[in-house]
Coordinates of C-alpha atoms in Angstrom, one line a residue:
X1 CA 114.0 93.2 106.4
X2 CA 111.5 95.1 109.1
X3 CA 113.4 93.0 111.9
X4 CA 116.9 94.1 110.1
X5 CA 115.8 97.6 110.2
X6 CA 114.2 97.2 113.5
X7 CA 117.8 96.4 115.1
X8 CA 120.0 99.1 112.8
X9 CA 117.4 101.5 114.5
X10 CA 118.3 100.5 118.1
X11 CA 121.6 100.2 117.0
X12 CA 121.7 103.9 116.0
X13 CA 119.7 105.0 118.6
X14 CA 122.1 103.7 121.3
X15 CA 125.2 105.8 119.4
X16 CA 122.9 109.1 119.5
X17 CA 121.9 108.3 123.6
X18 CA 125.4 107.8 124.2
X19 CA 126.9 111.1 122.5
X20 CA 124.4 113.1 124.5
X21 CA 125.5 111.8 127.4
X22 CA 129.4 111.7 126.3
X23 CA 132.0 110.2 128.1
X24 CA 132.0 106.8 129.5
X25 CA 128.3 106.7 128.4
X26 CA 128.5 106.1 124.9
X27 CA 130.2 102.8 125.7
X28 CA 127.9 102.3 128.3
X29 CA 124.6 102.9 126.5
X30 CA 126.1 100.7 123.5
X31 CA 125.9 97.9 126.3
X32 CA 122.2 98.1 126.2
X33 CA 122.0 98.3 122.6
X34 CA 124.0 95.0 122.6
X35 CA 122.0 93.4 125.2
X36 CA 118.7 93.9 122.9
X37 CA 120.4 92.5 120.0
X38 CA 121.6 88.9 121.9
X39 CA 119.3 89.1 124.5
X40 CA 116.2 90.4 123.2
X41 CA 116.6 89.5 119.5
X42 CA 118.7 86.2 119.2
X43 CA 121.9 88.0 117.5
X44 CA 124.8 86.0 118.0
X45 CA 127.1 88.4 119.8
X46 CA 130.2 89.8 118.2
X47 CA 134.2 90.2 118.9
X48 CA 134.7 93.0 121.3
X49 CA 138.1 94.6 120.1
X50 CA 140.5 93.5 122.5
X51 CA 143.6 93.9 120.3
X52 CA 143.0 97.8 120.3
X53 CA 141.6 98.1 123.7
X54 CA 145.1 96.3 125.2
X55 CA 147.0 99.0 122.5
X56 CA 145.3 102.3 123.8
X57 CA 146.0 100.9 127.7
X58 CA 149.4 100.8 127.2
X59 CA 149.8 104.0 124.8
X60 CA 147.9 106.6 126.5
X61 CA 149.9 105.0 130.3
X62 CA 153.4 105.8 128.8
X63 CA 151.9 109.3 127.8
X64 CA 150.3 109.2 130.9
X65 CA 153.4 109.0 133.0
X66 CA 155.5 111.1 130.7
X67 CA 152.9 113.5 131.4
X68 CA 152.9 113.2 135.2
X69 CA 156.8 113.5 134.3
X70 CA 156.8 117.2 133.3
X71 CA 157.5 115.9 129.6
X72 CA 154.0 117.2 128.5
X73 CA 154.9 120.5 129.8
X74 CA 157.7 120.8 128.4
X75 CA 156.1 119.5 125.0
X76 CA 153.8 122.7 125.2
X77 CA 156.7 125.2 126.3
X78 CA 158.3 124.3 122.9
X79 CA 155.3 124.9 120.7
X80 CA 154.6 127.9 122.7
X81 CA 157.7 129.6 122.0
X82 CA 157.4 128.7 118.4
X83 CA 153.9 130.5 118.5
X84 CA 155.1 133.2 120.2
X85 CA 158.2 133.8 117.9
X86 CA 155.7 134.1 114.4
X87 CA 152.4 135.8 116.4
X88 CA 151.4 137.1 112.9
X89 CA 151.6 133.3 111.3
X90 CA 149.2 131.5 114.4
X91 CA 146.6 130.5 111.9
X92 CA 149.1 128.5 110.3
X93 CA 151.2 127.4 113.5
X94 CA 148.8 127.0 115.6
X95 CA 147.0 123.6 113.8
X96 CA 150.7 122.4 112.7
X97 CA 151.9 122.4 116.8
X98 CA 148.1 120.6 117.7
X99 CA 148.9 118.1 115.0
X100 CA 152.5 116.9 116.0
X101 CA 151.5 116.9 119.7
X102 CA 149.1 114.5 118.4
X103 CA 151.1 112.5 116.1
X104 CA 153.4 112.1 119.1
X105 CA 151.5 110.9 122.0
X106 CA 148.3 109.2 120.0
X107 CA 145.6 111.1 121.5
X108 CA 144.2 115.0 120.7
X109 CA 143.8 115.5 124.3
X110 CA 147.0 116.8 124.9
X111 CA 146.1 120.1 124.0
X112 CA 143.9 121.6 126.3
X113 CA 146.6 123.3 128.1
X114 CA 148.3 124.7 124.3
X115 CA 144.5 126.0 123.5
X116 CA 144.3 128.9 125.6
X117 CA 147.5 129.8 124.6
X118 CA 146.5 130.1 121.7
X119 CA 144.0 132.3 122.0
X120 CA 146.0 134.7 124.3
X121 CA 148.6 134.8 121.1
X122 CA 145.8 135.8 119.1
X123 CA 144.1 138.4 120.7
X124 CA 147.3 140.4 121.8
X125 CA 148.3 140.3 118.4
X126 CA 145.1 141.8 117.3
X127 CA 144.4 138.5 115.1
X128 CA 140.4 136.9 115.9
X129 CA 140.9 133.9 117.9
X130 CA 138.3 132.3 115.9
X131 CA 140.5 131.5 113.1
X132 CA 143.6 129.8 114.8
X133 CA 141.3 127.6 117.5
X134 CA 139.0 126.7 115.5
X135 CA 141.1 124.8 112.9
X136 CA 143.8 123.9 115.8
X137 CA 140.9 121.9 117.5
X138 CA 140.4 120.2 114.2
X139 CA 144.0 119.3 113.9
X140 CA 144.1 117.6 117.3
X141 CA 142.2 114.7 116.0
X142 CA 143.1 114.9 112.5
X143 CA 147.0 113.8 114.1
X144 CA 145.7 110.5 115.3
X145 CA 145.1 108.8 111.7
X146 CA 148.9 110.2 111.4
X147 CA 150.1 108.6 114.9
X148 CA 152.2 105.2 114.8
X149 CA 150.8 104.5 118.5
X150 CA 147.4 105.4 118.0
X151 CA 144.3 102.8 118.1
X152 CA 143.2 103.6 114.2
X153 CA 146.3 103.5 112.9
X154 CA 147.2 99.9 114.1
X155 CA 143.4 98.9 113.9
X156 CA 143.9 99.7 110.0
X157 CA 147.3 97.7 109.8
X158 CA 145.9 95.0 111.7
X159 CA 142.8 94.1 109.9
X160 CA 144.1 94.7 107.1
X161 CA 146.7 92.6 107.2
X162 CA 144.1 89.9 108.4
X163 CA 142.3 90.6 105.1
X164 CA 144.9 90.3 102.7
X165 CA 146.5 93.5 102.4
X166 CA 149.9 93.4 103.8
X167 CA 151.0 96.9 104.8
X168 CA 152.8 98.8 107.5
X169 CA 152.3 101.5 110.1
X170 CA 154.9 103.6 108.2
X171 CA 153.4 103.3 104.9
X172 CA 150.1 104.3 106.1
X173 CA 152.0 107.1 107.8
X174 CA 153.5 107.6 104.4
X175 CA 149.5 108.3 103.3
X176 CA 147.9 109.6 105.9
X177 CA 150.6 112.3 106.8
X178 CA 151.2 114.3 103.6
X179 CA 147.7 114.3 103.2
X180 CA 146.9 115.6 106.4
X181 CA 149.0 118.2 106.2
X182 CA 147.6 119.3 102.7
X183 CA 143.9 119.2 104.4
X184 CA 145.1 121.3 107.0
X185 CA 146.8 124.2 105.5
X186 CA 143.5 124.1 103.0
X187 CA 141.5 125.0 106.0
X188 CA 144.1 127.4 107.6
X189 CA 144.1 129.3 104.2
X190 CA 140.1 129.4 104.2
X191 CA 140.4 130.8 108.2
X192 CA 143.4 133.4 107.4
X193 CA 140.4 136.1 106.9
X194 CA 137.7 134.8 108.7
X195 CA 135.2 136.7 109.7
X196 CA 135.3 140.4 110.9
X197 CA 138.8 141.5 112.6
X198 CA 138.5 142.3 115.7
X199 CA 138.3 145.6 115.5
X200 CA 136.2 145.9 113.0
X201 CA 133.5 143.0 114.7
X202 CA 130.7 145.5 116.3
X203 CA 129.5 142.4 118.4
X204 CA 133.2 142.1 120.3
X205 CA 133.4 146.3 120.2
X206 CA 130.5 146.1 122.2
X207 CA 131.7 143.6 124.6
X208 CA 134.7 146.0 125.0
X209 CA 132.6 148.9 126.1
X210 CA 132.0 146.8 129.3
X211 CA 134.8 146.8 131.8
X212 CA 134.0 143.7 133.2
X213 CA 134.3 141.8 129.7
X214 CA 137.5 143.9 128.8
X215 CA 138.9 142.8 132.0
X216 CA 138.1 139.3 131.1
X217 CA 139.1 139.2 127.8
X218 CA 142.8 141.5 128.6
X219 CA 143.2 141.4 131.8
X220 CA 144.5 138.2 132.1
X221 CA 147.1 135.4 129.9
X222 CA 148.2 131.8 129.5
X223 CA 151.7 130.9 129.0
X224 CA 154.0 127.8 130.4
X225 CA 157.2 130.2 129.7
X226 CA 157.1 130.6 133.7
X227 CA 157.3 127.2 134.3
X228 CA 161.2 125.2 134.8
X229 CA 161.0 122.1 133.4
X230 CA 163.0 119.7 135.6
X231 CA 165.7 117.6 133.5
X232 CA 164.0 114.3 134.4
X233 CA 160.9 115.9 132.1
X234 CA 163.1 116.2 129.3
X235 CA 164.5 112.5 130.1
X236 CA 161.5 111.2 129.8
X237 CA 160.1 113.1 126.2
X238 CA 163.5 111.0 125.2
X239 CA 162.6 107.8 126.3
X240 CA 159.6 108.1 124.7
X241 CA 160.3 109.7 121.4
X242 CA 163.1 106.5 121.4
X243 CA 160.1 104.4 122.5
X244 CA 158.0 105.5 119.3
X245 CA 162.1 104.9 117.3
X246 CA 161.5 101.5 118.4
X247 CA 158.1 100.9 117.3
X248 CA 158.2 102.3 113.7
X249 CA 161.8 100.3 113.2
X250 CA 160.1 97.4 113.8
X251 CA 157.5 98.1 111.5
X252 CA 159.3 99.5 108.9
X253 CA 161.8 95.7 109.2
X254 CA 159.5 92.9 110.1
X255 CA 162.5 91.0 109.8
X256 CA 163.8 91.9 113.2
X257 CA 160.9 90.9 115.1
X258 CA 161.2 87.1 116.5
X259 CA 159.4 84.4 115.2
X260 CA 158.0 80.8 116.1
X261 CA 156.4 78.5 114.2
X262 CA 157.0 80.6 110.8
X263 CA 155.1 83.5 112.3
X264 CA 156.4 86.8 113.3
X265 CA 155.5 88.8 116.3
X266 CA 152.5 91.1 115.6
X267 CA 152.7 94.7 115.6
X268 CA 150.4 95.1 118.3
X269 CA 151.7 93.3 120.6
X270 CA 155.1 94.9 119.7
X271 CA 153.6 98.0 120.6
X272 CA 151.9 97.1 124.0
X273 CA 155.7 95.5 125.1
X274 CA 157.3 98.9 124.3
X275 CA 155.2 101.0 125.9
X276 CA 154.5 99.6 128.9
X277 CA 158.4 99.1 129.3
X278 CA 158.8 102.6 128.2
X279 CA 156.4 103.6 130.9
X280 CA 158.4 102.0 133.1
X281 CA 161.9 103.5 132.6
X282 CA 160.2 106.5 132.9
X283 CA 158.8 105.6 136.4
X284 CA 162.3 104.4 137.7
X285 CA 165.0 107.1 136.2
X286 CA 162.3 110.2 135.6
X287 CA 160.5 110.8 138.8
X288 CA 157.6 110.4 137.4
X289 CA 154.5 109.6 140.1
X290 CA 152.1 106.3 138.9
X291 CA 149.7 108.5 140.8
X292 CA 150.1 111.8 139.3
X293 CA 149.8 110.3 135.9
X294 CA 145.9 108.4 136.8
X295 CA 145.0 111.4 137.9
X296 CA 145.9 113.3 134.7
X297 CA 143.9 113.9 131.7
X298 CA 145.5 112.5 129.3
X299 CA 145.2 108.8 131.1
X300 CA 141.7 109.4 131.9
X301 CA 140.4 110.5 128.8
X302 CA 142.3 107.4 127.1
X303 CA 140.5 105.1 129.5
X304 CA 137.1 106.7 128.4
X305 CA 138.2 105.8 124.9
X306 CA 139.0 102.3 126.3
X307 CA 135.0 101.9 127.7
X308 CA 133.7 103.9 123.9
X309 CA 135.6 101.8 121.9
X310 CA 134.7 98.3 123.9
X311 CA 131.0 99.5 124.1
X312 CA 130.4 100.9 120.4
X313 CA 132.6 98.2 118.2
X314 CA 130.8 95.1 119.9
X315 CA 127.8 97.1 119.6
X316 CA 128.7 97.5 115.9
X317 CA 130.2 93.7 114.7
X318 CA 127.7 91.9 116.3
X319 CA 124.6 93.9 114.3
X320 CA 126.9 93.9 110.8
X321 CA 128.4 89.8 111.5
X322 CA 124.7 88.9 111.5
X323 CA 123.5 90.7 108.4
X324 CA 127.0 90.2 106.7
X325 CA 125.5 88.7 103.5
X326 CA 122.5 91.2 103.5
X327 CA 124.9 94.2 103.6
X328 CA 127.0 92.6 100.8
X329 CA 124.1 91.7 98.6
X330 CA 122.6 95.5 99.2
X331 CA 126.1 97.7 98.7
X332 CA 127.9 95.5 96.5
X333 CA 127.1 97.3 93.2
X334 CA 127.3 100.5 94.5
X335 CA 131.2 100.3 95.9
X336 CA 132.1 98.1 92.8
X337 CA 131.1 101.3 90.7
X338 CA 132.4 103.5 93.1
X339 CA 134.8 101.9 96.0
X340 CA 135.4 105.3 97.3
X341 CA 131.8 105.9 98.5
X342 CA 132.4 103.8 101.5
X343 CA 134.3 107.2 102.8
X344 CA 131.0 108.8 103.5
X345 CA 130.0 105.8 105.6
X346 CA 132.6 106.1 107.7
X347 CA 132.6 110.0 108.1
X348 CA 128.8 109.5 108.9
X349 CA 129.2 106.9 111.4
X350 CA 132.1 108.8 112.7
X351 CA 129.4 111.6 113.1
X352 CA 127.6 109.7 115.6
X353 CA 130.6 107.3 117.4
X354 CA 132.8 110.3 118.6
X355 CA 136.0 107.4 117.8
X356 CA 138.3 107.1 114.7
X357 CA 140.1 103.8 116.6
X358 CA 135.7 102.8 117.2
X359 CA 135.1 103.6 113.1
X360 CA 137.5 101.9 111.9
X361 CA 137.3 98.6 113.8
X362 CA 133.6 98.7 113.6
X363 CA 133.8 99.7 109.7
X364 CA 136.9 98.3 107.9
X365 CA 135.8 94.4 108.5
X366 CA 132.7 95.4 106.5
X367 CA 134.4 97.5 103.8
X368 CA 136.8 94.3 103.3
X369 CA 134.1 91.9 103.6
X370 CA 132.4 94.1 100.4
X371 CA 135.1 93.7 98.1
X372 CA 137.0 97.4 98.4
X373 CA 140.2 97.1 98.0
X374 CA 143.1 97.8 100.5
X375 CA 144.6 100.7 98.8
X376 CA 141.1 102.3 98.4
X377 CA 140.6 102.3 102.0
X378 CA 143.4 103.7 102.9
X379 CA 142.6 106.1 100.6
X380 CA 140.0 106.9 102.6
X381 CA 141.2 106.7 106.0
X382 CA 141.0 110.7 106.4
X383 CA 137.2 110.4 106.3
X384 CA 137.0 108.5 109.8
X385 CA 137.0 112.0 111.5
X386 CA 133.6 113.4 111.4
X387 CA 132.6 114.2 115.0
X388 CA 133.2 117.8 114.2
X389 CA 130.0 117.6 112.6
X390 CA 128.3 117.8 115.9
X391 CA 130.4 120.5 118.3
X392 CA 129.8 117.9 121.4
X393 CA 133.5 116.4 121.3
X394 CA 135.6 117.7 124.1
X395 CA 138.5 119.8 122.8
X396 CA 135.5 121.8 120.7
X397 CA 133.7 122.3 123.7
X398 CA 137.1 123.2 125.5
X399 CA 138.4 125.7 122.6
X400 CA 135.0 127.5 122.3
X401 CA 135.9 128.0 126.7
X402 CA 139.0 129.0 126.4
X403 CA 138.2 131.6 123.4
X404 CA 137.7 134.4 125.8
X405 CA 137.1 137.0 122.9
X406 CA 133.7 135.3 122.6
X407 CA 134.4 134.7 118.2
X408 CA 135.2 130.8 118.8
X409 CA 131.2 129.8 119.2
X410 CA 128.6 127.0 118.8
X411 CA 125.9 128.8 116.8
X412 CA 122.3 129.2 117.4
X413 CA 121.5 126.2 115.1
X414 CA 124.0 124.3 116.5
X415 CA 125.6 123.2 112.9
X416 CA 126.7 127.2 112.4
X417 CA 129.6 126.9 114.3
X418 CA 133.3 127.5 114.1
X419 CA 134.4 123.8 113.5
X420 CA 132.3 123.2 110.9
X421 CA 134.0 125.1 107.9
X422 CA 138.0 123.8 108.8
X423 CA 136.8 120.5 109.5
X424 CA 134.9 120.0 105.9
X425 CA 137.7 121.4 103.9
X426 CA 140.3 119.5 106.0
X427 CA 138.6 116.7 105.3
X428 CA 137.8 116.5 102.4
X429 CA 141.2 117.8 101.1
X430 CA 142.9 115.2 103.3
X431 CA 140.7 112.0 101.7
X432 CA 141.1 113.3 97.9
X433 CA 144.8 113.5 98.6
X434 CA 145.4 110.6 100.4
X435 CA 143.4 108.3 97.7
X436 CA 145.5 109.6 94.7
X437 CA 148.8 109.3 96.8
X438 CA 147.3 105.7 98.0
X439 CA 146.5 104.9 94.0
X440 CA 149.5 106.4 93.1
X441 CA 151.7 104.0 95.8
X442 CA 150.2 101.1 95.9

């Protein structure tokens, strides 16, 4: 038991080193976590999750190159005219454009250039910026358990398929959605009055007294309304909003997928061959440069996911294969009383692994292996998002940058910040809703 502890010690310590560092080190530092556990304690090494790792590759590419395209732009022109139209309803628009841009391309970083557009929205319409950014930033990752390309959805479908629950990515979608959406308008309705307005605040008064800072914070604005979007941009948003068509038909009718040997086509690889081949049309009728689209953010952040995910999930099945029966024998009684209880496990690990694709293939093997039931966990797939918690995760770090008003801010005790109250209510709302509608369905 001291040699089990021992190891779930190194094990978290390597997920905290890594998240100081961010970035490509938290899969990095999980590799010498894992090279303790084999090397230096005998631990028969796990699966690294290849499955997700090729679906990410080939996801965030063909939003890569529909990126280097002009298609992201013209993404954001949309949602900004949209804000723009209803300045007085941002707090509620704001979050519901950051979700669909990432229910559309599988990854929250897609909105770093919509953030500060945001806040300029805000501000000129006398609104604190406060309460639209922070609960936008939370709905940027609360899309991906909504996304039918993204890495936790078709982790989820995937294993748990392989475990004996036989769903699809549109009835998850069916779940996670609904209940998304009901999480997030819960914390825009807790942000509508949040805080002081602005000029009431004496802290952002005072700021104004300086002309430096009301230079800063006026003198300047963010829009895309200036930019033309060339038609091949808007060519290649088509292709792959038909690409995505494509995907959740075959989904939604296994029966069209081939077959050999009795067994039909799996949905990953499904996905991987459309959006590659997606990527391509785009690269031969859209203009769009391979080597814009490496050079972009939303293909480089995806292949930091790539390195996280690899790094932390081996990390993570080769500690919990080895101590399978002890973790059974220790949690059994507790998630046969209450199944649902295994959401705070994965918001807490979630806490510390910055990944919902890295939670849920580290986590759901585990939750399966301990008896929980299918529908319960997808119940609980909301609570795989809990790296608000800690304001290190990039779009947080971004929005609080971008929030030149100063109100959008990582307090003095580093938990008091503005992410913290959106992201528990969304949370929370999200995982009660999405297990009754799971329990209700299924």
């Amino acid at each position: 038991m001291i040699i089990m502890i021992l190891q779930l010690l190194i094990v978290l310590g390597a997920l905290w080193v890594g998240s100081r560092y961010g970035s490509l080190a938290l899969g990095a530092i999980s590799g010498i976590g894992l090279a303790l556990l084999v090397l230096g304690f005998g631990l028969k090494p796990g699966n690294p999750p290849t499955d997700v790792i090729y679906i990410i590759i080939a996801a965030v590419t063909c939003a890569g190159i529909m990126q280097a395209s002009g298609g992201m732009d013209w993404l954001i022109q949309i949602a900004e005219k949209l804000l723009r139209k209803h300045p007085d309803r941002i707090t509620f628009l704001a979050p519901l454009c950051t979700f669909f841009l990432t229910v559309l391309v599988g990854t929250g970083h897609v909105v770093y250039t919509l953030m500060p557009i945001i806040c300029d929205i805000a501000l000129k319409k006398g609104i604190r910026p406060e309460r639209p950014c922070g609960v936008a930033s939370i709905a940027s990752q609360v899309g991906i358990t909504c996304s039918p390309i993204a890495a936790a959805v078709v982790a989820f479908v995937s294993i748990s398929n392989a475990n004996g629950f036989d769903i699809t990515i549109p009835q998850v979608l069916m779940v996670s959605i609904p209940a998304s959406l009901c999480g997030l308008m819960a914390a825009a309705t807790a942000s509508y009055k949040r805080g002081l307005d602005l000029d009431k605040d004496p802290v952002f008064q005072a700021r104004l007294q300086i002309p430096e800072q009301r230079e800063y914070i006026y003198g300047s604005g963010a829009t895309t309304l200036d930019k033309i979007i060339p038609v091949e941009a808007k060519r290649a948003v088509y292709v792959f909003l038909a690409a995505l068509c494509v995907i959740v038909l075959f989904a939604a009718v296994p029966s069209l997928l081939p077959s050999w040997d009795g067994k039909a086509l799996k949905m990953n690889i499904v996905i991987q061959i459309v959006m590659i081949t997606a990527a391509a049309l785009m690269i031969i009728f859209c203009k769009a440069s391979p080597k814009k689209a490496v050079a972009g953010p939303v293909w480089q952040s995806g292949m930091v996911a790539v390195v996280a995910i690899y790094g932390i999930a081996w990390l993570a099945d080769t500690y919990f294969s080895n101590y399978l029966g002890e973790m059974q024998s220790m949690l059994t009684e507790i998630v046969k009383e209450y199944p649902w209880s295994i959401a705070f496990v994965f918001f807490l690990v979630s806490v510390l692994i910055n990944s919902q694709g890295a939670v849920v293939v580290a986590m759901l093997p585990l939750a399966y292996s301990l008896g929980i039931e299918g529908a319960v966990l997808l119940g609980v797939l909301p609570s795989v998002y809990g790296y608000f918690f800690i304001p290190n995760y990039p779009s947080d770090i971004a929005t609080v940058n971008f929030d030149r008003s100063g109100t959008t801010v990582i307090g003095k005790y580093l938990l008091n910040h503005s992410f913290m109250m959106p992201g528990l209510i969304c949370v929370t709302t999200s995982t009660i809703v999405a297990y009754l509608l799971s329990m209700l369905i299924f």
